[in-house]
Coordinates of C-alpha atoms and ligand atoms in Angstrom, one line a residue:
M283 CA 28.4 -9.0 47.7
K284 CA 27.8 -11.5 44.9
I285 CA 24.1 -11.9 45.8
S286 CA 23.4 -8.2 46.1
R287 CA 25.0 -7.7 42.6
W288 CA 22.8 -10.4 41.2
L289 CA 19.7 -8.9 42.8
V290 CA 20.5 -5.5 41.3
A291 CA 20.8 -7.2 37.9
V292 CA 17.4 -8.8 38.3
I293 CA 15.8 -5.6 39.4
V294 CA 17.3 -3.7 36.5
L295 CA 16.1 -6.4 34.1
M296 CA 12.7 -6.4 35.6
S297 CA 12.3 -2.7 35.2
V298 CA 13.8 -2.9 31.7
S299 CA 11.3 -5.4 30.4
M300 CA 8.6 -2.9 31.1
T301 CA 10.0 -0.5 28.6
A302 CA 11.0 -3.0 25.9
S303 CA 8.3 -2.5 23.3
A304 CA 4.9 -1.3 22.5
E305 CA 4.1 -0.6 26.2
Y306 CA 3.7 3.1 25.7
L307 CA 1.2 2.9 22.8
E308 CA -1.8 3.5 25.0
T309 CA -4.2 3.3 22.1
K310 CA -5.3 0.2 20.3
V311 CA -5.3 0.9 16.7
N312 CA -7.3 -1.0 14.1
F313 CA -7.7 -0.2 10.4
S314 CA -10.7 -1.5 8.7
E315 CA -12.8 -1.1 5.6
R316 CA -16.0 -1.4 7.5
L317 CA -16.7 -0.1 11.0
S318 CA -17.9 -2.6 13.6
S319 CA -20.0 -1.6 16.5
S320 CA -20.6 2.0 17.6
A321 CA -18.2 4.4 19.3
E322 CA -18.5 7.2 21.8
T323 CA -16.7 9.7 19.5
L324 CA -16.8 9.8 15.8
V325 CA -14.0 11.7 14.0
V326 CA -14.4 12.6 10.3
L327 CA -11.4 13.7 8.2
V328 CA -12.6 16.6 6.1
P329 CA -10.7 17.8 3.0
A330 CA -10.5 21.5 2.1
D331 CA -13.4 23.4 0.7
T332 CA -16.0 21.0 1.8
Q333 CA -19.2 23.1 1.5
E334 CA -21.8 20.4 2.2
L335 CA -20.9 17.5 4.5
S336 CA -22.9 14.3 4.4
L337 CA -21.9 10.8 5.2
S338 CA -23.9 7.6 4.4
G339 CA -26.5 7.0 7.1
W340 CA -26.9 10.6 8.0
S341 CA -30.5 11.9 7.9
N342 CA -31.2 15.3 6.4
E343 CA -31.6 16.7 9.9
T344 CA -28.2 15.4 11.0
A345 CA -26.5 16.9 7.9
A346 CA -28.3 20.2 8.4
Q347 CA -27.2 20.5 12.0
I348 CA -23.6 19.6 11.2
N349 CA -23.4 22.0 8.2
R350 CA -24.9 24.8 10.3
A351 CA -22.2 24.2 12.9
M352 CA -19.5 24.3 10.2
Q353 CA -20.8 27.6 8.9
V354 CA -21.0 29.2 12.3
R355 CA -17.4 28.2 13.1
E356 CA -16.2 28.8 9.5
F357 CA -15.0 25.3 9.3
T358 CA -14.0 24.6 5.7
G359 CA -11.7 21.6 6.1
A360 CA -8.5 23.6 6.0
A361 CA -5.6 21.6 7.5
K362 CA -5.6 21.5 11.3
Q363 CA -9.1 22.9 11.8
Q364 CA -11.0 21.1 14.4
L365 CA -14.7 21.3 15.2
E366 CA -16.7 19.4 17.8
V367 CA -20.4 18.9 17.8
I368 CA -21.7 17.5 21.1
A369 CA -24.7 15.1 21.0
P370 CA -25.2 15.4 17.2
M371 CA -28.8 14.9 16.2
G372 CA -29.7 11.5 14.9
L373 CA -26.3 9.9 15.6
S374 CA -25.6 7.5 18.4
V375 CA -22.2 9.0 19.2
D376 CA -21.7 11.5 22.1
R377 CA -19.4 13.6 20.1
L378 CA -18.7 14.3 16.4
V379 CA -15.3 15.8 15.7
L380 CA -14.5 17.2 12.3
V381 CA -10.8 17.4 11.5
G382 CA -9.6 19.5 8.5
V383 CA -6.9 17.8 6.4
G384 CA -6.7 20.5 3.7
T385 CA -5.7 19.2 0.2
P386 CA -4.8 15.6 1.0
S387 CA -1.9 15.4 -1.5
D388 CA -0.4 18.6 0.0
L389 CA -0.7 17.5 3.7
T390 CA 2.8 17.0 5.0
R391 CA 3.8 14.2 7.3
I392 CA 4.4 16.8 10.1
E393 CA 1.0 18.4 9.6
A394 CA -0.6 14.9 9.7
E395 CA 1.3 14.1 12.9
E396 CA 0.3 17.4 14.5
I397 CA -3.4 16.8 13.6
G398 CA -3.1 13.4 15.3
A399 CA -1.5 15.0 18.4
A400 CA -4.2 17.6 18.6
L401 CA -6.9 14.9 18.2
A402 CA -5.3 12.8 21.0
N403 CA -5.2 15.8 23.2
H404 CA -8.9 16.4 22.5
V405 CA -10.0 12.8 23.0
N406 CA -8.0 12.7 26.3
S407 CA -9.9 15.7 27.6
T408 CA -13.1 13.6 27.3
K409 CA -13.9 10.2 28.8
A410 CA -14.3 8.5 25.4
A411 CA -12.7 5.1 25.3
T412 CA -13.9 4.2 21.8
V413 CA -13.2 6.4 18.8
H414 CA -14.1 5.9 15.2
V415 CA -12.2 7.8 12.5
D416 CA -14.0 8.0 9.2
T417 CA -11.4 8.8 6.5
S418 CA -13.6 8.0 3.5
L419 CA -13.6 11.6 2.2
V420 CA -9.9 11.2 1.5
S421 CA -10.7 9.1 -1.5
D422 CA -7.3 8.5 -3.1
V423 CA -6.1 5.1 -1.9
A424 CA -2.4 5.9 -1.4
E425 CA -3.2 9.3 0.2
N426 CA -5.8 7.8 2.4
G427 CA -3.3 5.2 3.7
R428 CA -0.5 7.7 4.2
I429 CA -2.7 10.3 6.0
S430 CA -4.6 7.8 8.2
A431 CA -1.3 6.1 9.4
S432 CA 0.5 9.4 9.9
I433 CA -2.4 10.9 12.0
A434 CA -2.6 7.6 14.0
H435 CA 1.2 8.0 14.6
G436 CA 0.7 11.5 15.8
V437 CA -1.8 10.2 18.3
D438 CA 0.7 7.7 19.5
L439 CA 3.6 10.2 19.8
R440 CA 1.5 12.5 22.0
N441 CA 0.2 9.7 24.2
Y442 CA 3.6 8.6 25.7
R443 CA 3.7 8.9 29.5
F444 CA 6.6 8.7 31.9
D445 CA 4.9 7.7 35.2
R446 CA 7.0 4.9 36.5
F447 CA 7.9 6.9 39.6
K448 CA 4.3 7.9 40.4
S449 CA 2.9 5.8 43.3
E450 CA -0.6 6.5 41.9
P451 CA -0.1 7.2 38.2
E452 CA -3.0 8.8 36.5
P453 CA -4.9 5.9 34.9
R454 CA -4.0 5.4 31.3
P455 CA -7.3 5.3 29.6
S456 CA -7.4 2.3 27.4
Q457 CA -8.6 3.8 24.3
S458 CA -9.4 2.0 21.1
Y459 CA -9.3 3.9 17.8
E460 CA -10.9 2.2 14.8
W461 CA -10.1 3.7 11.5
L462 CA -12.4 3.4 8.5
V463 CA -10.0 3.5 5.6
V464 CA -10.2 3.0 1.9
S465 CA -7.6 0.2 1.9
N466 CA -6.6 -1.8 4.9
S467 CA -3.3 -3.0 3.5
A468 CA -2.2 0.5 2.4
A469 CA -2.8 2.0 5.9
E470 CA -1.4 -0.9 7.8
A471 CA 1.9 -1.0 5.8
Y472 CA 2.5 2.7 6.5
Y473 CA 1.5 2.4 10.1
A474 CA 3.7 -0.7 10.8
D475 CA 6.9 1.3 10.0
L476 CA 5.6 4.3 12.0
Q477 CA 5.0 2.1 15.0
G478 CA 8.6 1.0 14.9
L479 CA 9.6 4.7 14.7
A480 CA 7.3 5.6 17.6
N481 CA 8.9 2.8 19.7
G482 CA 12.3 4.2 18.9
V483 CA 11.2 7.7 20.1
F484 CA 9.6 6.2 23.2
L485 CA 12.8 4.3 24.0
A486 CA 14.8 7.5 23.7
R487 CA 12.3 9.5 25.8
E488 CA 12.4 6.8 28.5
L489 CA 16.2 6.8 28.7
V490 CA 16.4 10.6 28.8
N491 CA 13.6 10.8 31.4
L492 CA 15.5 8.5 33.8
P493 CA 17.0 10.4 36.8
G494 CA 20.8 10.4 37.0
S495 CA 21.0 7.8 39.8
T496 CA 18.7 5.4 38.0
G497 CA 20.0 5.7 34.4
Y498 CA 23.7 5.4 35.3
P499 CA 26.0 4.0 32.6
A500 CA 25.5 0.2 33.2
A501 CA 21.8 0.6 33.7
F502 CA 21.4 2.7 30.5
A503 CA 23.4 0.1 28.6
E504 CA 21.3 -2.8 29.9
M505 CA 18.0 -1.0 29.2
A506 CA 19.2 -0.4 25.7
R507 CA 20.2 -4.0 25.3
A508 CA 16.9 -5.3 26.5
A509 CA 15.1 -3.2 24.0
L510 CA 17.4 -3.7 21.0
E511 CA 18.3 -7.4 21.0
P512 CA 14.7 -8.6 20.4
L513 CA 14.8 -6.5 17.2
G514 CA 17.8 -8.4 15.9
I515 CA 20.4 -5.8 16.7
E516 CA 23.8 -7.0 17.8
V517 CA 24.6 -5.3 21.1
T518 CA 28.1 -5.1 22.7
I519 CA 28.7 -3.5 26.0
L520 CA 32.2 -2.7 27.1
G521 CA 32.8 -2.2 30.9
P522 CA 35.2 0.1 32.5
E523 CA 38.1 -2.4 32.5
Q524 CA 37.7 -2.9 28.7
V525 CA 37.4 0.9 28.1
R526 CA 40.7 1.3 29.9
E527 CA 42.4 -1.7 28.3
L528 CA 41.5 -0.3 24.8
G529 CA 43.2 2.9 25.8
M530 CA 40.1 5.1 25.9
G531 CA 41.4 7.3 28.7
S532 CA 39.5 10.3 27.6
L533 CA 36.2 8.4 28.1
Y534 CA 37.4 6.7 31.3
G535 CA 38.5 9.9 33.1
V536 CA 35.1 11.6 33.1
S537 CA 33.6 8.9 35.4
Q538 CA 36.6 8.1 37.5
G539 CA 35.2 10.0 40.4
S540 CA 31.9 8.2 40.4
Q541 CA 31.0 4.7 41.6
H542 CA 29.4 4.3 38.2
K543 CA 32.4 4.0 35.8
A544 CA 32.5 4.4 32.1
H545 CA 30.9 2.0 29.6
L546 CA 30.7 1.9 25.8
L547 CA 27.6 0.6 24.2
V548 CA 27.6 -0.6 20.6
A549 CA 24.4 -1.5 18.7
H550 CA 24.8 -2.7 15.2
W551 CA 21.9 -3.1 12.8
K552 CA 23.4 -4.8 9.8
G553 CA 20.6 -4.5 7.3
S554 CA 23.0 -4.6 4.4
D555 CA 26.6 -5.4 3.5
D556 CA 27.4 -1.8 2.6
Q557 CA 30.0 0.1 4.4
P558 CA 28.3 1.2 7.7
I559 CA 26.9 4.6 8.8
A560 CA 28.1 5.3 12.3
L561 CA 26.0 7.3 14.8
V562 CA 27.9 8.3 17.9
G563 CA 25.8 9.7 20.8
K564 CA 26.9 11.4 24.0
G565 CA 25.7 9.4 26.9
N566 CA 26.7 11.4 30.0
T567 CA 24.2 10.0 32.4
F568 CA 24.6 12.9 34.7
D569 CA 26.6 16.1 34.5
T570 CA 27.5 17.8 37.8
G571 CA 30.2 19.6 35.9
G572 CA 32.8 17.7 38.0
Y573 CA 35.2 20.0 39.9
N574 CA 34.1 22.7 37.6
L575 CA 30.9 22.3 39.4
K576 CA 27.7 23.6 37.9
T577 CA 26.6 26.2 40.4
S578 CA 23.1 27.1 39.2
S579 CA 20.4 24.8 40.5
A580 CA 18.4 25.1 37.3
S581 CA 21.3 24.1 35.0
I582 CA 22.4 21.2 37.1
L583 CA 18.8 19.9 37.4
A584 CA 18.5 19.8 33.6
M585 CA 21.6 17.5 33.3
T586 CA 19.6 14.3 33.6
T587 CA 19.2 15.0 29.9
D588 CA 22.9 14.8 29.2
K589 CA 22.5 11.3 27.8
A590 CA 20.0 12.4 25.1
G591 CA 22.5 12.0 22.3
A592 CA 23.1 8.4 23.2
A593 CA 19.3 7.9 23.6
A594 CA 18.8 9.3 20.1
V595 CA 21.3 6.9 18.4
V596 CA 19.8 4.0 20.4
G597 CA 16.3 4.9 19.4
T598 CA 17.3 5.4 15.8
V599 CA 18.8 1.9 15.3
A600 CA 15.7 0.5 17.1
A601 CA 13.4 2.3 14.6
L602 CA 15.5 1.2 11.6
A603 CA 15.6 -2.4 12.8
A604 CA 11.9 -2.5 13.5
E605 CA 11.2 -1.7 9.9
R606 CA 13.9 -4.0 8.7
A607 CA 15.6 -1.2 6.8
P608 CA 18.2 -2.5 4.3
I609 CA 20.9 -0.3 5.8
N610 CA 24.1 -1.1 7.7
V611 CA 24.1 1.3 10.7
V612 CA 26.0 1.2 13.9
A613 CA 25.2 3.2 17.1
V614 CA 28.1 3.9 19.4
A615 CA 27.3 5.4 22.8
P616 CA 30.1 6.3 25.2
L617 CA 28.5 6.4 28.7
S618 CA 29.8 8.4 31.6
H619 CA 28.8 9.8 35.0
N620 CA 30.5 13.2 35.6
L621 CA 30.7 13.3 39.4
I622 CA 33.2 14.5 42.0
S623 CA 35.0 12.6 44.7
G624 CA 38.6 12.1 45.9
E625 CA 39.2 10.1 42.8
A626 CA 37.6 12.5 40.3
Q627 CA 39.5 14.1 37.5
L628 CA 41.0 17.5 38.2
P629 CA 40.9 20.6 36.1
G630 CA 44.3 20.6 34.3
D631 CA 44.7 16.9 34.3
V632 CA 46.0 15.3 31.1
V633 CA 44.4 12.1 29.7
T634 CA 45.4 10.0 26.7
A635 CA 42.6 9.2 24.2
G636 CA 42.1 6.0 22.2
D637 CA 44.0 7.4 19.2
G638 CA 47.0 8.0 21.4
S639 CA 46.8 11.7 21.5
T640 CA 46.8 13.7 24.8
I641 CA 44.2 16.0 26.1
E642 CA 44.5 18.7 28.7
V643 CA 41.2 18.7 30.7
A644 CA 41.1 22.5 31.0
N645 CA 37.5 22.2 32.3
T646 CA 35.9 19.1 33.7
D647 CA 32.5 20.4 32.7
A648 CA 33.5 20.1 29.0
E649 CA 33.1 16.3 29.4
G650 CA 30.9 15.6 26.4
R651 CA 33.7 16.1 23.9
L652 CA 36.0 13.9 26.1
I653 CA 33.8 10.9 25.9
L654 CA 32.8 11.5 22.2
A655 CA 36.4 11.7 21.2
D656 CA 36.8 8.0 22.2
G657 CA 33.4 7.1 20.9
I658 CA 34.2 8.5 17.5
W659 CA 37.6 6.9 17.5
Y660 CA 36.1 3.5 18.4
A661 CA 33.6 3.8 15.6
R662 CA 36.3 4.5 13.1
E663 CA 38.7 1.9 14.4
H664 CA 36.2 -1.0 14.6
F665 CA 33.7 -0.3 11.8
N666 CA 35.5 1.7 9.1
P667 CA 32.3 3.7 8.5
R668 CA 31.5 5.7 5.3
V669 CA 30.3 8.5 7.5
I670 CA 30.1 9.4 11.1
A671 CA 27.4 11.6 12.7
D672 CA 27.8 12.5 16.3
I673 CA 25.0 13.9 18.3
A674 CA 25.3 15.5 21.8
T675 CA 23.9 17.9 24.3
L676 CA 27.3 19.6 24.1
T677 CA 27.3 23.3 24.8
G678 CA 25.4 26.1 26.4
A679 CA 26.8 28.3 23.6
K680 CA 24.7 26.5 21.1
V681 CA 21.5 27.3 23.1
G682 CA 22.6 30.9 23.2
A683 CA 23.1 31.0 19.5
L684 CA 20.1 29.0 18.2
G685 CA 17.8 28.4 21.1
T686 CA 15.9 25.1 21.4
E687 CA 14.1 24.8 18.2
Y688 CA 17.1 24.1 16.1
S689 CA 20.2 22.0 16.7
A690 CA 23.5 23.2 15.3
I691 CA 25.3 21.1 12.7
F692 CA 29.0 21.3 11.8
S693 CA 30.5 19.6 8.8
E694 CA 32.8 20.2 5.8
Q695 CA 30.8 17.8 3.6
E696 CA 28.1 19.7 1.7
D697 CA 26.1 16.5 1.0
I698 CA 25.8 15.7 4.7
I699 CA 24.6 19.2 5.5
R700 CA 22.1 19.1 2.6
T701 CA 20.7 15.7 3.5
L702 CA 20.5 16.6 7.2
R703 CA 18.6 19.8 6.4
T704 CA 16.1 17.8 4.3
A705 CA 15.7 15.3 7.1
G706 CA 15.2 18.1 9.6
E707 CA 12.5 19.7 7.4
N708 CA 10.7 16.4 6.8
T709 CA 10.6 15.6 10.6
S710 CA 10.5 19.2 12.0
E711 CA 13.6 18.3 14.0
L712 CA 15.3 21.3 12.5
V713 CA 19.0 21.9 12.0
W714 CA 21.1 25.0 11.3
Q715 CA 24.6 25.0 10.1
L716 CA 27.3 26.9 12.0
P717 CA 30.8 27.4 10.5
L718 CA 33.8 25.2 11.6
G719 CA 36.3 27.7 10.2
P720 CA 38.2 29.9 9.9
Y721 CA 38.8 29.3 13.6
R722 CA 42.3 27.9 14.0
N723 CA 44.1 26.5 17.1
V724 CA 41.2 27.4 19.4
T725 CA 41.8 24.1 21.3
S726 CA 45.6 24.2 21.3
S727 CA 47.2 23.4 24.7
R728 CA 50.5 24.5 26.2
I729 CA 51.2 21.1 27.7
A730 CA 49.2 18.5 25.7
D731 CA 48.2 17.9 22.1
R732 CA 44.9 19.8 22.6
R733 CA 42.7 20.9 25.3
N734 CA 39.0 20.5 25.8
T735 CA 38.0 24.2 25.9
G736 CA 38.2 27.2 23.5
S737 CA 36.2 30.0 21.9
P738 CA 33.7 30.4 20.3
G739 CA 32.2 27.7 22.6
A740 CA 30.0 25.6 20.2
Q741 CA 32.7 25.7 17.4
A742 CA 35.5 24.8 19.8
G743 CA 33.5 21.7 20.8
A744 CA 33.1 20.8 17.1
L745 CA 36.7 21.5 16.2
F746 CA 37.9 19.4 19.1
L747 CA 35.8 16.4 17.8
Q748 CA 36.8 16.9 14.2
H749 CA 40.3 15.7 15.0
F750 CA 39.0 12.3 16.1
A751 CA 36.9 11.8 13.0
G752 CA 40.2 12.0 11.0
D753 CA 39.5 11.7 7.2
T754 CA 36.1 10.0 7.6
P755 CA 33.2 12.2 6.4
W756 CA 31.8 13.6 9.6
V757 CA 29.1 15.8 11.0
H758 CA 28.6 17.0 14.6
I759 CA 25.1 17.8 15.8
D760 CA 24.9 19.9 19.0
M761 CA 21.4 19.3 20.4
A762 CA 21.8 21.1 23.7
G763 CA 18.5 22.4 24.9
N764 CA 16.4 20.2 22.6
A765 CA 16.0 17.1 24.8
L766 CA 13.3 18.3 27.2
I767 CA 10.2 20.4 27.1
P768 CA 8.5 21.7 30.3
S769 CA 5.0 21.3 29.0
A770 CA 3.3 19.3 26.3
S771 CA 3.3 20.7 22.8
G772 CA 2.3 19.1 19.5
I773 CA 3.5 15.6 19.3
H774 CA 5.4 15.9 22.5
P775 CA 4.1 15.2 26.0
E776 CA 5.9 17.1 28.7
G777 CA 9.4 15.9 29.5
A778 CA 11.9 14.2 27.2
T779 CA 11.2 14.8 23.5
G780 CA 13.2 11.9 22.0
Y781 CA 14.8 14.6 19.8
G782 CA 17.1 13.1 17.2
V783 CA 15.4 9.8 16.6
R784 CA 13.1 11.1 13.9
L785 CA 15.8 13.3 12.4
L786 CA 18.5 10.6 12.3
T787 CA 16.1 7.8 11.1
E788 CA 15.1 10.0 8.2
W789 CA 18.7 11.2 7.5
V790 CA 20.1 7.6 7.5
K791 CA 17.5 6.6 4.9
I792 CA 18.1 9.7 2.7
Y793 CA 21.9 9.6 3.0
S794 CA 22.2 5.8 2.3
A795 CA 20.0 6.2 -0.8
E796 CA 22.2 8.9 -2.3
Ligands
BES145 N1 26.0 19.2 29.1 C1 26.5 20.5 29.0 C2 25.9 21.3 27.9 C3 24.4 21.7 28.0 C4 24.1 23.0 28.4 C5 23.5 20.8 27.7 C6 22.7 23.3 28.5 C7 22.1 21.1 27.8 C8 21.8 22.4 28.1 C9 28.0 20.4 28.8 O1 28.6 19.2 29.3 C10 28.7 21.5 29.4 O2 28.7 21.6 30.6 N2 29.2 22.4 28.5 C11 29.9 23.6 29.0 C12 31.3 23.6 28.3 C13 32.2 24.6 28.8 C14 32.6 24.3 30.2 C15 33.4 24.7 27.8 C16 29.1 24.8 28.6 O3 28.5 24.8 27.5 O4 29.0 25.7 29.5
MN146 MN1 29.4 19.5 31.2
ZN147 ZN1 27.5 17.6 29.6

């Protein structure tokens, strides 16, 4: 018994160490003020309204061919235009790719990332292993650094792969991108922070992509620990006994029917002495629904993503720590496994939450709010945060209302709503406010202090959670449906999106600077 436990721990740790850091950046990136040897593909960033394109070293014939191709394809350098010339005359490269960047100072971070993603997609469709990117036509030093780094970041985001369960994974081409930039130091400074962010997104994607029997609560917590501690983050993991001793019966009950019992993960990046910002993420590592069993095979299959809120807060602290952000932020992730057995919670059971209040479990499938109630309470009780943001794949009702492009946000604090909206626009992880009121008593219970269901569905979840935030400024983010995409799109490969990491990393910075 002892030995097999120890073996499991070793195996978990071994698989964990593979995910810890820059493993998923497939591309080697190098910024330089002078290009070294030659490459198979040459990419040129072209600003808007470029009529005549000529780079140093091009003969008249080369320039004539390229400019003719530009005319034929009506390529003007508008943002996101892409034009490939195969075997360009007089150049040693196999392919020349012109990439429009529009007016550089107007090019948004999102546009730059999408340009990078489209470029990666294109390069991956060829056999090129070496790529040069000439950015010299973007002459302003600061813009050149910002745009080059953001496009490189877009390449990275698109190139993540989840192939640990393939016995013969598609070979990951080892590509090297060499960027000809105006200033090395400007581009590198930008890129370093974005690499930290990319690793936070990859960590979240990795955790969300794990199947339910692989990424169970203890395994999730250990994987997070292995990735976070090397960044200087203080990680605390409470096991099921501690969860119970601390009175978190609402969190405990959801997993009581599973062999994988509740855990609570706390990850604290203390980048300053300010009052902390608390991020609480739903980490239900699988959602069968419990005795209110999910009966559609499509909906139950998607429930490997029910830990995406926890993955988002873990990825966010990883990103903030990687860039040594001077911010005090703590991620709290209640972790559960909503399964059935002879010991599982029954519909109608009453549990007692950490704050001492009682909850009627009117529906075992409304488990997210049960574990978040104790996660939010724990964050308040142990960290006295200035603000709490919880994020969760909470309700199907949210998907019905807003679909999968937006998450729903609920708060009574205008400054939180405003800053989240800005963060959403900056990262294209969009948010839309739904009202908390004037719904009253929608979660009142005949036999307990409150119950875990009510109508309208998304609001009832939010109103239930609001109680546990007490008088701490608070926002609830319902990201149901945003965690996974069936096929690659933009900066996202197929599978887990890592939704929430880019949004929350941006929001924490904006909110803490207010
Ligand atoms: N994890 C689900 C919500 C969900 C739905 C996430 C679709 C992602 C995509 C949640 O635990 C759930 O089952 N919610 C129920 C609540 C209901 C029983 C009150 C729902 O929305 O149907
Ligand atoms: Mn559920
Ligand atoms: Zn759920």
